Coordinates of C-alpha atoms and ligand atoms in Angstrom, one line a residue:
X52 CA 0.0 0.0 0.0
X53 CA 1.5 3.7 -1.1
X54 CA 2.6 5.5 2.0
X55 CA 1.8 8.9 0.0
X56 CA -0.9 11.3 0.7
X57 CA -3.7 12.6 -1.6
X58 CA -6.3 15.4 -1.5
X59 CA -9.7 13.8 -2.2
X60 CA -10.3 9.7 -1.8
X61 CA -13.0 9.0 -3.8
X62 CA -14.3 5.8 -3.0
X63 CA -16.2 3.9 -6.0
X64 CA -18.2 0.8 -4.9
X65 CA -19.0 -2.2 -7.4
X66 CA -22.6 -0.5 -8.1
X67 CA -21.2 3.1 -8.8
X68 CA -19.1 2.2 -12.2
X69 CA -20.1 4.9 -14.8
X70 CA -17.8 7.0 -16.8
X71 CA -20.2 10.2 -15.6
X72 CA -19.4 9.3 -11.7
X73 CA -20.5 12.4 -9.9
X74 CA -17.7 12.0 -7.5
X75 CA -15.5 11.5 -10.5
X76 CA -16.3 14.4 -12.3
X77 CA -15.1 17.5 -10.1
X78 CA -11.6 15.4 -9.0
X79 CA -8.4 15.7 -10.8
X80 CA -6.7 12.9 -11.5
X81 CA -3.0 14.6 -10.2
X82 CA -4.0 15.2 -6.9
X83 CA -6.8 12.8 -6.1
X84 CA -7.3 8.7 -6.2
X85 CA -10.1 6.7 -6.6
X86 CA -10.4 3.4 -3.9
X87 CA -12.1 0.4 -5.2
X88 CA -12.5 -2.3 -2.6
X89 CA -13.4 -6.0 -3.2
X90 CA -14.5 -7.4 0.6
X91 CA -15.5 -10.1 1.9
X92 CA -18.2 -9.3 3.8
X93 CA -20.3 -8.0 0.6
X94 CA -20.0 -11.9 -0.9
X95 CA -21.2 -13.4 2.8
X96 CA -23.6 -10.8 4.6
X97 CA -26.4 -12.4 2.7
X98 CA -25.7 -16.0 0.9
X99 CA -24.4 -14.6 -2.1
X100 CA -24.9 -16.0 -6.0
X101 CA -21.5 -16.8 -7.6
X102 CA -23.0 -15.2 -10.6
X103 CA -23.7 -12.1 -8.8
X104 CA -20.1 -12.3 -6.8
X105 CA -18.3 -12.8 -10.0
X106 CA -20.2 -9.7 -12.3
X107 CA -19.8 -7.2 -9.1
X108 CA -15.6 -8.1 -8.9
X109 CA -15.5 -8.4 -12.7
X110 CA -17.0 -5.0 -13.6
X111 CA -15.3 -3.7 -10.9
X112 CA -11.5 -5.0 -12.6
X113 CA -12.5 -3.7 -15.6
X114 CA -13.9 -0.5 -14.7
X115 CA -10.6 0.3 -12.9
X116 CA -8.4 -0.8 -15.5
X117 CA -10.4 1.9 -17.7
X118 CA -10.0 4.5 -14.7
X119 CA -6.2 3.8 -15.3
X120 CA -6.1 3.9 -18.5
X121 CA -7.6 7.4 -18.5
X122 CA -4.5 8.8 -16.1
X123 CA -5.9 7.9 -12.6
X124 CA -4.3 6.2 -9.6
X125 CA -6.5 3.7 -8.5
X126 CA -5.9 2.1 -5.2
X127 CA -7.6 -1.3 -6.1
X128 CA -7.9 -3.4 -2.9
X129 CA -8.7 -6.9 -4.5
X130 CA -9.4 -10.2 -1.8
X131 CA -6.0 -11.1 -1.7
X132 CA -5.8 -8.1 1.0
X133 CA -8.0 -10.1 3.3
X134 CA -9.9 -6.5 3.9
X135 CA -13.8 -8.1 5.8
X136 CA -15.8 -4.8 4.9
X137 CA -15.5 -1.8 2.9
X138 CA -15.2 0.4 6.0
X139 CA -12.4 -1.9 7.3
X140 CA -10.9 -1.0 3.5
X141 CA -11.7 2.4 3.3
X142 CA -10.1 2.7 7.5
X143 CA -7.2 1.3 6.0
X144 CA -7.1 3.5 3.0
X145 CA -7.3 6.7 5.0
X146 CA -4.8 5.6 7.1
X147 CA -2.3 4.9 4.4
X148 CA -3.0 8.0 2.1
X149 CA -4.1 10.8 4.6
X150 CA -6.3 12.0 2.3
X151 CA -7.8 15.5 3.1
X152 CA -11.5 14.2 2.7
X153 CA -13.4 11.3 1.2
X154 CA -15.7 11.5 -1.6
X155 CA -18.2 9.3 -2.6
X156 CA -21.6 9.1 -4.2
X157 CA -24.6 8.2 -2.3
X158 CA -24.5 4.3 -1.9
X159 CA -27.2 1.9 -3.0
X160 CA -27.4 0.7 0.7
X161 CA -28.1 2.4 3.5
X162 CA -26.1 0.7 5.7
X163 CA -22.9 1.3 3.6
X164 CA -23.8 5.1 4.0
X165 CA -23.5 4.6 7.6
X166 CA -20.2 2.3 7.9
X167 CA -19.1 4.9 6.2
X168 CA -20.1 8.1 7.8
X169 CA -19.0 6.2 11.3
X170 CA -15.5 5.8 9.8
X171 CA -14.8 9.3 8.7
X172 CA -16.4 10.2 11.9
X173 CA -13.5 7.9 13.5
X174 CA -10.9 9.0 11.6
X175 CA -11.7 12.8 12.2
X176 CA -11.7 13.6 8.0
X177 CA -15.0 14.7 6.0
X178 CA -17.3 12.9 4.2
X179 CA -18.5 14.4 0.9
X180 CA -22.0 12.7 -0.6
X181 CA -22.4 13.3 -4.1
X182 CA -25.8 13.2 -5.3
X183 CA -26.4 10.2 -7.5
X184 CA -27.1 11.4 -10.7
X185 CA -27.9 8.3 -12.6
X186 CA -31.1 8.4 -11.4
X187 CA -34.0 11.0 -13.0
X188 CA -35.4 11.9 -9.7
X189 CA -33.4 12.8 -7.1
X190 CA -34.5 11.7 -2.8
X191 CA -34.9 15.6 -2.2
X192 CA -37.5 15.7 -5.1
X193 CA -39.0 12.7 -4.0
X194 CA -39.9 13.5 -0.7
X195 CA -41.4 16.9 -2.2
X196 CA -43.6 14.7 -4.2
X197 CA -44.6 12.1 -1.6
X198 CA -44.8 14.9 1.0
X199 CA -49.2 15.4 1.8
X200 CA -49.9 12.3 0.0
X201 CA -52.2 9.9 1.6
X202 CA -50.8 7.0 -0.8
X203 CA -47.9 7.2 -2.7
X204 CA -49.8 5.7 -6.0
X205 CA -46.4 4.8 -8.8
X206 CA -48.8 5.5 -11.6
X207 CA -48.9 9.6 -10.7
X208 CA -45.7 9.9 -9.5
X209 CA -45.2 7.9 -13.3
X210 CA -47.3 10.2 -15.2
X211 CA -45.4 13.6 -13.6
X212 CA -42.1 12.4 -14.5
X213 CA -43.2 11.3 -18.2
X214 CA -44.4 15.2 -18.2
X215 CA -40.8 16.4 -16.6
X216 CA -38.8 14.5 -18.7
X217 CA -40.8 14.8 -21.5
X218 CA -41.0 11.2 -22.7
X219 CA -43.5 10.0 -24.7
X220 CA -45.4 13.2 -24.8
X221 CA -47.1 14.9 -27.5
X222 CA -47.9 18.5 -27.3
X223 CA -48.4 18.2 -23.2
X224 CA -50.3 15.2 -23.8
X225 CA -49.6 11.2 -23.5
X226 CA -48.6 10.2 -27.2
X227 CA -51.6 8.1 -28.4
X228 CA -54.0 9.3 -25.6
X229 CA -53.2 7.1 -22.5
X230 CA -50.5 7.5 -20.4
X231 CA -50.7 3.5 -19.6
X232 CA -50.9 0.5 -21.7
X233 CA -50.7 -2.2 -19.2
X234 CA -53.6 -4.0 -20.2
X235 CA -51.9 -5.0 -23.7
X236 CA -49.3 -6.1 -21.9
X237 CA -50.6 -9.6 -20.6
X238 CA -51.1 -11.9 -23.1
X239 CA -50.1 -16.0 -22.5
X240 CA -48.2 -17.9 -25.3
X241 CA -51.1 -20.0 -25.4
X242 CA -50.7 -24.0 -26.0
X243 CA -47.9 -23.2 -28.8
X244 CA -45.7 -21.7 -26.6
X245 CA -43.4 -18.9 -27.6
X246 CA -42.8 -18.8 -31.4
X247 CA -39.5 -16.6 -33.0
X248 CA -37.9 -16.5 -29.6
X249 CA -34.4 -14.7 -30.2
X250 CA -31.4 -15.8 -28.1
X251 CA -30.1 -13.3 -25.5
X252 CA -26.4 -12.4 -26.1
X253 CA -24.0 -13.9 -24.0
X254 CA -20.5 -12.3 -23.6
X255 CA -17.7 -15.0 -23.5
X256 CA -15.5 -14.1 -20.1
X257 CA -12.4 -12.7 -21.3
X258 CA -9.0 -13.1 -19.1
X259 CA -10.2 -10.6 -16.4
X260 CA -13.8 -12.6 -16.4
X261 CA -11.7 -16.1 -16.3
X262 CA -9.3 -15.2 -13.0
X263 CA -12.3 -13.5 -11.2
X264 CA -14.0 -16.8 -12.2
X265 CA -11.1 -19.0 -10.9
X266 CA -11.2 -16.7 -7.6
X267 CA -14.8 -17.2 -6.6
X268 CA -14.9 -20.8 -7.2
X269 CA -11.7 -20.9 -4.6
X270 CA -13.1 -18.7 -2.2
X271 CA -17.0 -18.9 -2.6
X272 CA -17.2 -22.6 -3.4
X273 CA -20.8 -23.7 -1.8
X274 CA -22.0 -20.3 -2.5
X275 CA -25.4 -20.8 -5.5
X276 CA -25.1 -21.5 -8.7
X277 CA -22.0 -22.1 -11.1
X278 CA -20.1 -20.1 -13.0
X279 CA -19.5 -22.3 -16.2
X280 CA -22.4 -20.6 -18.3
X281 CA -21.6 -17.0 -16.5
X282 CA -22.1 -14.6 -19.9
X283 CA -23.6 -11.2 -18.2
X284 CA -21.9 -8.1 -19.6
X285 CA -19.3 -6.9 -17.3
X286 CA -18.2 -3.6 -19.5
X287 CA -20.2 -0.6 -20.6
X288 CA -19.2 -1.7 -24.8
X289 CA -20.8 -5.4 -23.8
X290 CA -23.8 -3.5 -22.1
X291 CA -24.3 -1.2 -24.8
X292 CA -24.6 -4.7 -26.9
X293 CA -26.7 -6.3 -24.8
X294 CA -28.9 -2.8 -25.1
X295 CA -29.1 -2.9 -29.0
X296 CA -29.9 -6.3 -29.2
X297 CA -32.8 -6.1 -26.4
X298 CA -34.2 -3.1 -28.8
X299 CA -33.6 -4.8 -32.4
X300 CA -34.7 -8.2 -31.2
X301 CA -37.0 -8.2 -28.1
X302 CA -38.4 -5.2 -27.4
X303 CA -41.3 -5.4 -29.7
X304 CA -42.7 -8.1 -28.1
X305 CA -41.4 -7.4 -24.9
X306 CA -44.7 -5.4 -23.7
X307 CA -47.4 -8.3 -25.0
X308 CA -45.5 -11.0 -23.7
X309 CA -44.0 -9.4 -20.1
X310 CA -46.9 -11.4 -17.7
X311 CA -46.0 -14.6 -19.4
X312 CA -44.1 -17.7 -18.3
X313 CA -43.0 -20.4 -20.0
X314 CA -41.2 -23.7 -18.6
X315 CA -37.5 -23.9 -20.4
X316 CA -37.1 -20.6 -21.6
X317 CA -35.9 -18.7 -18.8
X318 CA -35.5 -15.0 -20.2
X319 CA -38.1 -14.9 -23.4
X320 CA -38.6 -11.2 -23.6
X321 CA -37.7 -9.5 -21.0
X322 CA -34.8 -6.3 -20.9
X323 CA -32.5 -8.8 -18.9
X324 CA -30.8 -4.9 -19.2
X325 CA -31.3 -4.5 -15.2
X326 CA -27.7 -6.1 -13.9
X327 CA -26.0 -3.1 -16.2
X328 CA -28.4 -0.4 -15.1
X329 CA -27.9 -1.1 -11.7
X330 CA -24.0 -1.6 -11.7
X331 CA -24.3 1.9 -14.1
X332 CA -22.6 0.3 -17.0
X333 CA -26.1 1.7 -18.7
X334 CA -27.6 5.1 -18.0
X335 CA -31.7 5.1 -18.1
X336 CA -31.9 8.0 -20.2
X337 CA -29.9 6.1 -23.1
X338 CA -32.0 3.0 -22.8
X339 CA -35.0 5.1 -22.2
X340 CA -34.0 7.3 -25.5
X341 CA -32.7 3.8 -27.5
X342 CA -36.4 2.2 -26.9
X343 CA -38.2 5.5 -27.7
X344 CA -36.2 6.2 -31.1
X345 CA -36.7 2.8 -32.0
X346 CA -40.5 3.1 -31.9
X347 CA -40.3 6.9 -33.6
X348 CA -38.4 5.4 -36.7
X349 CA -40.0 1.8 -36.8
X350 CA -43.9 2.6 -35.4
X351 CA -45.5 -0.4 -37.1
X352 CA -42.4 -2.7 -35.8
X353 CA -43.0 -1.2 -32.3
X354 CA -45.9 -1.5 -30.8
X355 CA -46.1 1.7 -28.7
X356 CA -47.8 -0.6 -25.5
X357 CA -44.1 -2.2 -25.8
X358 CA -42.4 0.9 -25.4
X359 CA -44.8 2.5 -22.7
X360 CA -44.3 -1.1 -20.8
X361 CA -41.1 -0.4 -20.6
X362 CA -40.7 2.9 -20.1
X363 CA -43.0 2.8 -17.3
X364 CA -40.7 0.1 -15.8
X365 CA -38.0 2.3 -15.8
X366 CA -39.3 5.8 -15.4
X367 CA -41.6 4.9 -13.3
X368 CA -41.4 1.9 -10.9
X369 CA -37.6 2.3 -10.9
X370 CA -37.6 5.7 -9.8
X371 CA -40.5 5.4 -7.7
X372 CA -38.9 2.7 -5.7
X373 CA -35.6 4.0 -5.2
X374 CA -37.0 7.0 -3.9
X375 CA -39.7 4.8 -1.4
X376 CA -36.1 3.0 -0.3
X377 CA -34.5 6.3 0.9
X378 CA -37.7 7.3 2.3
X379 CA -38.7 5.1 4.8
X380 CA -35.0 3.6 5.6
X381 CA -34.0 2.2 8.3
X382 CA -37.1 1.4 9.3
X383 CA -38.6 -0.3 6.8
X384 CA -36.3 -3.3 6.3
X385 CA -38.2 -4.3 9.8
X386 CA -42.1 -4.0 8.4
X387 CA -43.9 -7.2 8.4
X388 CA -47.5 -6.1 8.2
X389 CA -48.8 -9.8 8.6
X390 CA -46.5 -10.8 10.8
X391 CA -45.6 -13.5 8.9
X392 CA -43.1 -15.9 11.2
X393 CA -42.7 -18.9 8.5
X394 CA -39.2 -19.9 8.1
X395 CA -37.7 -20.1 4.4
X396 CA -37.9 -23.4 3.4
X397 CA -34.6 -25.2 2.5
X398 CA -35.7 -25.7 -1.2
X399 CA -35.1 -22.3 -2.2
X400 CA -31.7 -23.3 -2.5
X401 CA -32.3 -25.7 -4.5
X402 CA -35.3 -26.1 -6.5
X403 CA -36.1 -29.4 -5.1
X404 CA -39.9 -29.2 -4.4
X405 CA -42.8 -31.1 -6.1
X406 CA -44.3 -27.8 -7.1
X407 CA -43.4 -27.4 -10.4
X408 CA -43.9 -23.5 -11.1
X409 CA -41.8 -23.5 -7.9
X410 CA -39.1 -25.8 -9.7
X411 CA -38.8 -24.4 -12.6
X412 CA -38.1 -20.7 -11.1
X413 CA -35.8 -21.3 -8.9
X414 CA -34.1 -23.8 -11.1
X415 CA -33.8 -20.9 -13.9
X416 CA -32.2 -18.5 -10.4
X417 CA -29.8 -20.7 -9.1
X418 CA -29.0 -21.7 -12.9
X419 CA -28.5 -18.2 -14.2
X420 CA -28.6 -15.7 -11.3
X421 CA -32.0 -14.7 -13.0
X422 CA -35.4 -14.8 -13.1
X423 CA -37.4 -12.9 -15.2
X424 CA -40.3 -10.3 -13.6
X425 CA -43.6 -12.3 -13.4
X426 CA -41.8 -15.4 -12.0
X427 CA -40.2 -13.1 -9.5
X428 CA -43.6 -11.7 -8.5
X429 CA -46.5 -14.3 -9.3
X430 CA -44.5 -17.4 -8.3
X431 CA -42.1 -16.8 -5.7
X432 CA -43.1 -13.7 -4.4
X433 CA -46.6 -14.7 -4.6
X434 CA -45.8 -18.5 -2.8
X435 CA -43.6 -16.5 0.0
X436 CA -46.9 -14.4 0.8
X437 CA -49.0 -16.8 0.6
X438 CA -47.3 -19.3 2.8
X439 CA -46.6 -16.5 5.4
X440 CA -42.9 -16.8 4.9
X441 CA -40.8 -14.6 6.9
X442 CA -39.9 -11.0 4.9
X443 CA -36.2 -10.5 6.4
X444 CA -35.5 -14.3 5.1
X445 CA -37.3 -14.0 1.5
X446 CA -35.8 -10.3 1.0
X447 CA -32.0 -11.7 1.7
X448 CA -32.9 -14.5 -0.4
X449 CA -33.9 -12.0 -3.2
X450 CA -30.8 -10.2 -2.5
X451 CA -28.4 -12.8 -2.5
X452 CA -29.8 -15.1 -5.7
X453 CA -30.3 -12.2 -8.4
X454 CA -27.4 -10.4 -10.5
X455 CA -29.2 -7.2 -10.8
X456 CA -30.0 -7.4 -7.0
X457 CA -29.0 -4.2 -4.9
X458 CA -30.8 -3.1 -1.7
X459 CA -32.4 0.2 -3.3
X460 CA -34.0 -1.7 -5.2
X461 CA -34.3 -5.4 -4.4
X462 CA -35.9 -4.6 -0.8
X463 CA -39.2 -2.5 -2.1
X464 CA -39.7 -4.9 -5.2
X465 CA -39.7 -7.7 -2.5
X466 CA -41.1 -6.4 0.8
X467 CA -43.1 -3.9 -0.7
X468 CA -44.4 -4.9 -4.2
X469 CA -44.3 -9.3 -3.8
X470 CA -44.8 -9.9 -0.4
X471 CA -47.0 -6.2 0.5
X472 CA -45.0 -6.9 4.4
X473 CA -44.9 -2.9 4.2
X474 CA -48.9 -2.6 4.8
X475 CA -49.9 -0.9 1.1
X476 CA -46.5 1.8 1.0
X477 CA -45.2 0.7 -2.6
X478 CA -48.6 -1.1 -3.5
X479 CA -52.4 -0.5 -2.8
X480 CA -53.1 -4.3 -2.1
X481 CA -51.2 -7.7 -2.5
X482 CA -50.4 -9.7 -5.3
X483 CA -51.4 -12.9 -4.6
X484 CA -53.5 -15.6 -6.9
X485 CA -54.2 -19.2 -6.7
X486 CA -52.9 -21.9 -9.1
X487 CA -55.5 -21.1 -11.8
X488 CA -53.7 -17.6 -12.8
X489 CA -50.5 -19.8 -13.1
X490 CA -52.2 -22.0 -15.3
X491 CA -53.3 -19.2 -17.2
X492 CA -49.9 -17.2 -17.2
X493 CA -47.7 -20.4 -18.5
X494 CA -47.2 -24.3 -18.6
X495 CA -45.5 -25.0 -15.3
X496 CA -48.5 -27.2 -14.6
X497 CA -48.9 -29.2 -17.5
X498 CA -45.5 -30.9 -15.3
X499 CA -46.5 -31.0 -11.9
X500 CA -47.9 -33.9 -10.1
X501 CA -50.8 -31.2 -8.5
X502 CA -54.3 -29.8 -10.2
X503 CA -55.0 -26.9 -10.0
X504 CA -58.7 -27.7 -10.2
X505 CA -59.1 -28.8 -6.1
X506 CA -58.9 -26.8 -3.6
X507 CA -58.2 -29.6 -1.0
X508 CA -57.0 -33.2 -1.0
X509 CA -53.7 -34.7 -1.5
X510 CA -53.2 -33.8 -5.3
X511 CA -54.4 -30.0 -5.5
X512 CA -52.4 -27.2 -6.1
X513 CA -50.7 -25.7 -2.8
X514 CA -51.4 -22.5 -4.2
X515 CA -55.4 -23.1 -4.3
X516 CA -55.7 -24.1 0.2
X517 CA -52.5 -21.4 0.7
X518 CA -54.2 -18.9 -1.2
X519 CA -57.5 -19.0 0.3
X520 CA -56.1 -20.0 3.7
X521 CA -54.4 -16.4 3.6
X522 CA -57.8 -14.4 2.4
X523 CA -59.4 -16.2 5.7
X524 CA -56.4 -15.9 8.0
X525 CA -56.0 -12.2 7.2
X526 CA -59.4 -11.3 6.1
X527 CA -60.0 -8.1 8.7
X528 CA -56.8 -6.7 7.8
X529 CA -57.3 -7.1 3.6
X530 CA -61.3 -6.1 4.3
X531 CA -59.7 -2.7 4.6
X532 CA -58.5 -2.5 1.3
X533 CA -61.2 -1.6 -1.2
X534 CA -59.4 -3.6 -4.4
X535 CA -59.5 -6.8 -2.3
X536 CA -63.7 -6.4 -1.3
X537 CA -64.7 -8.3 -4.1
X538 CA -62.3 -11.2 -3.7
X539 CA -63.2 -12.0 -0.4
X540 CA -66.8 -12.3 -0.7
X541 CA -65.9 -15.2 -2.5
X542 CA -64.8 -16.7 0.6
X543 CA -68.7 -16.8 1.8
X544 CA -69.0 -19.3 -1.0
X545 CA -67.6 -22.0 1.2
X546 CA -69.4 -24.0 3.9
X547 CA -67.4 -24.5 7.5
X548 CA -66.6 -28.1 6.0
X549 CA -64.8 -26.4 3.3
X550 CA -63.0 -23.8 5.1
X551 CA -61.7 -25.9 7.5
X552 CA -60.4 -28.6 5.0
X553 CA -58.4 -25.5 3.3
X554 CA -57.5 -24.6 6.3
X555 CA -56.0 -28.0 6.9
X556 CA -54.7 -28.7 3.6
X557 CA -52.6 -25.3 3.9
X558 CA -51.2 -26.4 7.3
X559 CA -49.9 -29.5 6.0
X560 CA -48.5 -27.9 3.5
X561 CA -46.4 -25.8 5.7
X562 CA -45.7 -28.1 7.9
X563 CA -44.0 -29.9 5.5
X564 CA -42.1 -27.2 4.2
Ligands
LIG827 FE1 -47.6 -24.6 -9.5 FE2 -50.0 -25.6 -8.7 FE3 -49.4 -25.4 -11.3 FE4 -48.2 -27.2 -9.8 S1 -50.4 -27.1 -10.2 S2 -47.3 -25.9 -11.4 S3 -47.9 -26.1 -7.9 S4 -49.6 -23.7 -9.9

């Protein structure tokens, strides 16, 4: 380690790595240094994916060989330096270079923010926090928004930042006359399953990609998944390819299709963009303005409730739920609305459950690092709920199985939006369904040993007794909510007989599990 000191440390974390870095921009590279630190502790804190250790560490090697290459000194502290946690790194760092200050830009975590303001703190130095200017909406803007509202409802907050940012507009109005199209956007295959399906790109590791590889099989070695079919992009050029070829080959059926599942095909449509936004390889106003020009030149190619889908994904729910994160942290990593107690069962590590839908998803995560949306939401997220799984375990499972995972944005999606454990703050009511919308949505069960046509007995779906089991167990609480009225009036369709032979058929289930 250099002995030397330097004016401004700017620390860069393995989610920070675009060229535009805020705390990049107003540093100069004689005078200043950039501290990258791989840790242990960021593999380990939650059960980490190899695929998601070995894209972090990878983009990370190759974004500093480019810092370097433009005439920075990068003090790049890789795991060879045994450091546990980046504020054990960045302790050391400060301690080495006696930098005047540290710099960084706000972190994706909240408790990174505070290891870090505690060890500037300790080591009597300032601590700058850039604004994070990826994103379109900044937490200061956010709270003015959310500040008076009885519910913060994603589609306004969706339709003022379409206005701001003038996307998709025409003449201060939404182009074609709605400002959402999400009722195009759930179509099934139907029985013949997807037809014209394009394969996804996948980027061959080069020799940086290879020792990283070598590294976490060494160090991470029963960690999930395997790393021989590891092909996410790991440099802004291979992002930028993986953003062209979403556009030319996926995008225009990406909106039609986004609801549907199909067993086999693991990433059909969908952006699988997410891992680069996050890490910052991609900026969302290039793919925003990549997806919109495609549908400006090509209109009858692109359907606009394609474009709007995803816009809306990315302008909206992305934004809204970064800015619900900042909001309501610490607390809301604690929320568990129905206190749900349930302990994760062991087969999310593995796949190995009789539940097909279940099987197949979790198979595709531990395979790739990925699952796409809807299985995200309608199967897992949907089965956690329903089986009253505990939140803190199924949100660290989330964080720790996904590539594109970071807390910002992994913890609303999945306490807020799948499991509803923060009482209606990201979402008005739950989303929760019984085996016949899987049916519907794919062909998971033309493969499992259950029907979806029972409710109780041996062979029906757990979804069907689960489902209803949780309307009955949680019926005062939902009552409340006017979009779930209607549902549970269907539960005065069943006799005591009935009820009570869900009821028993959901506790065996769980008991089981
Ligand atoms: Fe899933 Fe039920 Fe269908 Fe089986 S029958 S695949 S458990 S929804």
């Amino acid at each position: 380690m250099a002995n030397q000191s330097c004016d401004t440390l700017i620390l860069i974390l393995g989610d920070q790595l675009d060229a535009t870095n805020p705390a990049l921009v107003k540093a100069r590279r004689h005078r200043d240094r950039v501290l990258m630190i791989e840790c242990e502790q960021e593999s380990t804190h939650v059960w980490t994916h190899k695929h998601r250790i070995a894209l972090f560490l990878s983009a990370m090697r190759h974004y500093a060989q480019a810092l370097r290459d433009d005439g920075w000194t990068v003090e790049y502290r890789d795991l060879t330096n045994g450091i546990n946690d980046i504020a054990q790194g960045l302790a050391d760092a400060i301690k080495a270079l006696r930098p005047a200050r540290v710099c960084v830009v706000q972190p994706g975590e909240w408790r990174l923010l505070e290891d870090m303001r505690v060890t500037c703190r300790a080591a009597d130095i300032p601590l700058e926090v850039c604004e994070d200017c990826h994103f379109f909406v900044t937490n200061d803007e956010f709270a003015s928004w959310a500040r008076g509202r009885k519910q913060l409802t994603m589609e306004y907050f969706y339709r003022e930042q379409r206005r701001r940012f003038d996307v998709l507009m025409d003449d201060g109005e939404p182009v074609g006359g709605e400002w959402n199209y999400d009722k195009e956007n759930r179509a099934s295959f139907g029985r013949k399953g997807p037809q014209g399906l394009p394969t996804p790109p996948a980027f061959a590791p080069d020799s940086t990609t290879q020792a990283v590889i070598t590294t976490v099989n060494e160090r991470f070695p029963n960690h999930p998944g395997c790393l021989d079919n590891f092909a996410w992009p790991v440099t802004r050029e291979e992002a930028l390819q993986a953003l062209s070829a979403f556009v030319e080959q996926r995008l225009p059926l990406y909106g039609r299709y986004q609801d549907a599942m199909w067993q086999g095909e693991p990433f059909l449509f969908h952006a699988l963009l997410a891992s680069s936004m996050n890490l910052k390889l991609l900026n969302p106003r290039e793919v925003i303005d990549a997806a919109v020009a495609a549908w400006q030149s090509k209109p009858d190619l692109y359907p606009l409730a394609s474009v709007e889908g995803f816009v809306r994904q990315i302008l909206g729910w992305r934004e809204f739920i970064r800015g619900i994160y900042w909001q309501e942290m610490p607390g809301y990593k604690a929320l568990n609305h129905f206190s749900h107690e349930h302990p994760l069962p062991e087969w999310f590590w593995s796949g190995n459950t009789d539940m097909n839908c279940l099987r197949q998803t979790i198979g595709d995560t531990i395979r790739n690092g990925y699952a796409h949306h809807i299985q995200r939401l309608m199967i897992i997220g949907n089965y956690a709920t329903l089986a009253g799984l505990a939140p803190t375990q199924v949100c660290d499972w989330f964080l720790s199985v996904y590539v594109d995972a970071v807390e910002w944005v992994e913890l609303p999606n999945t306490l807020g939006m799948a499991l509803h454990g923060d009482g209606g703050i990201v979402g008005s009511k739950p989303y929760v369904a019984s085996g016949a919308y899987i049916k519907r949505m794919s062909n998971y069960c033309n493969d499992c040993r259950y029907t979806t046509t029972q409710r109780s007995g041996e062979d029906a779906c757990p979804f069907n007794a689960l489902y209803w089991d949780f309307l009955h167990r949680h019926r005062d609480s939902l009552s409340r909510t006017p979009r779930m009225r209607m549902v549970l009036k269907n539960l005065d369709r069943w006799d005591r007989q009935e009820i009570e032979a869900i009821k028993k058929r959901a506790a065996d289930h769980r008991g089981a599990s």
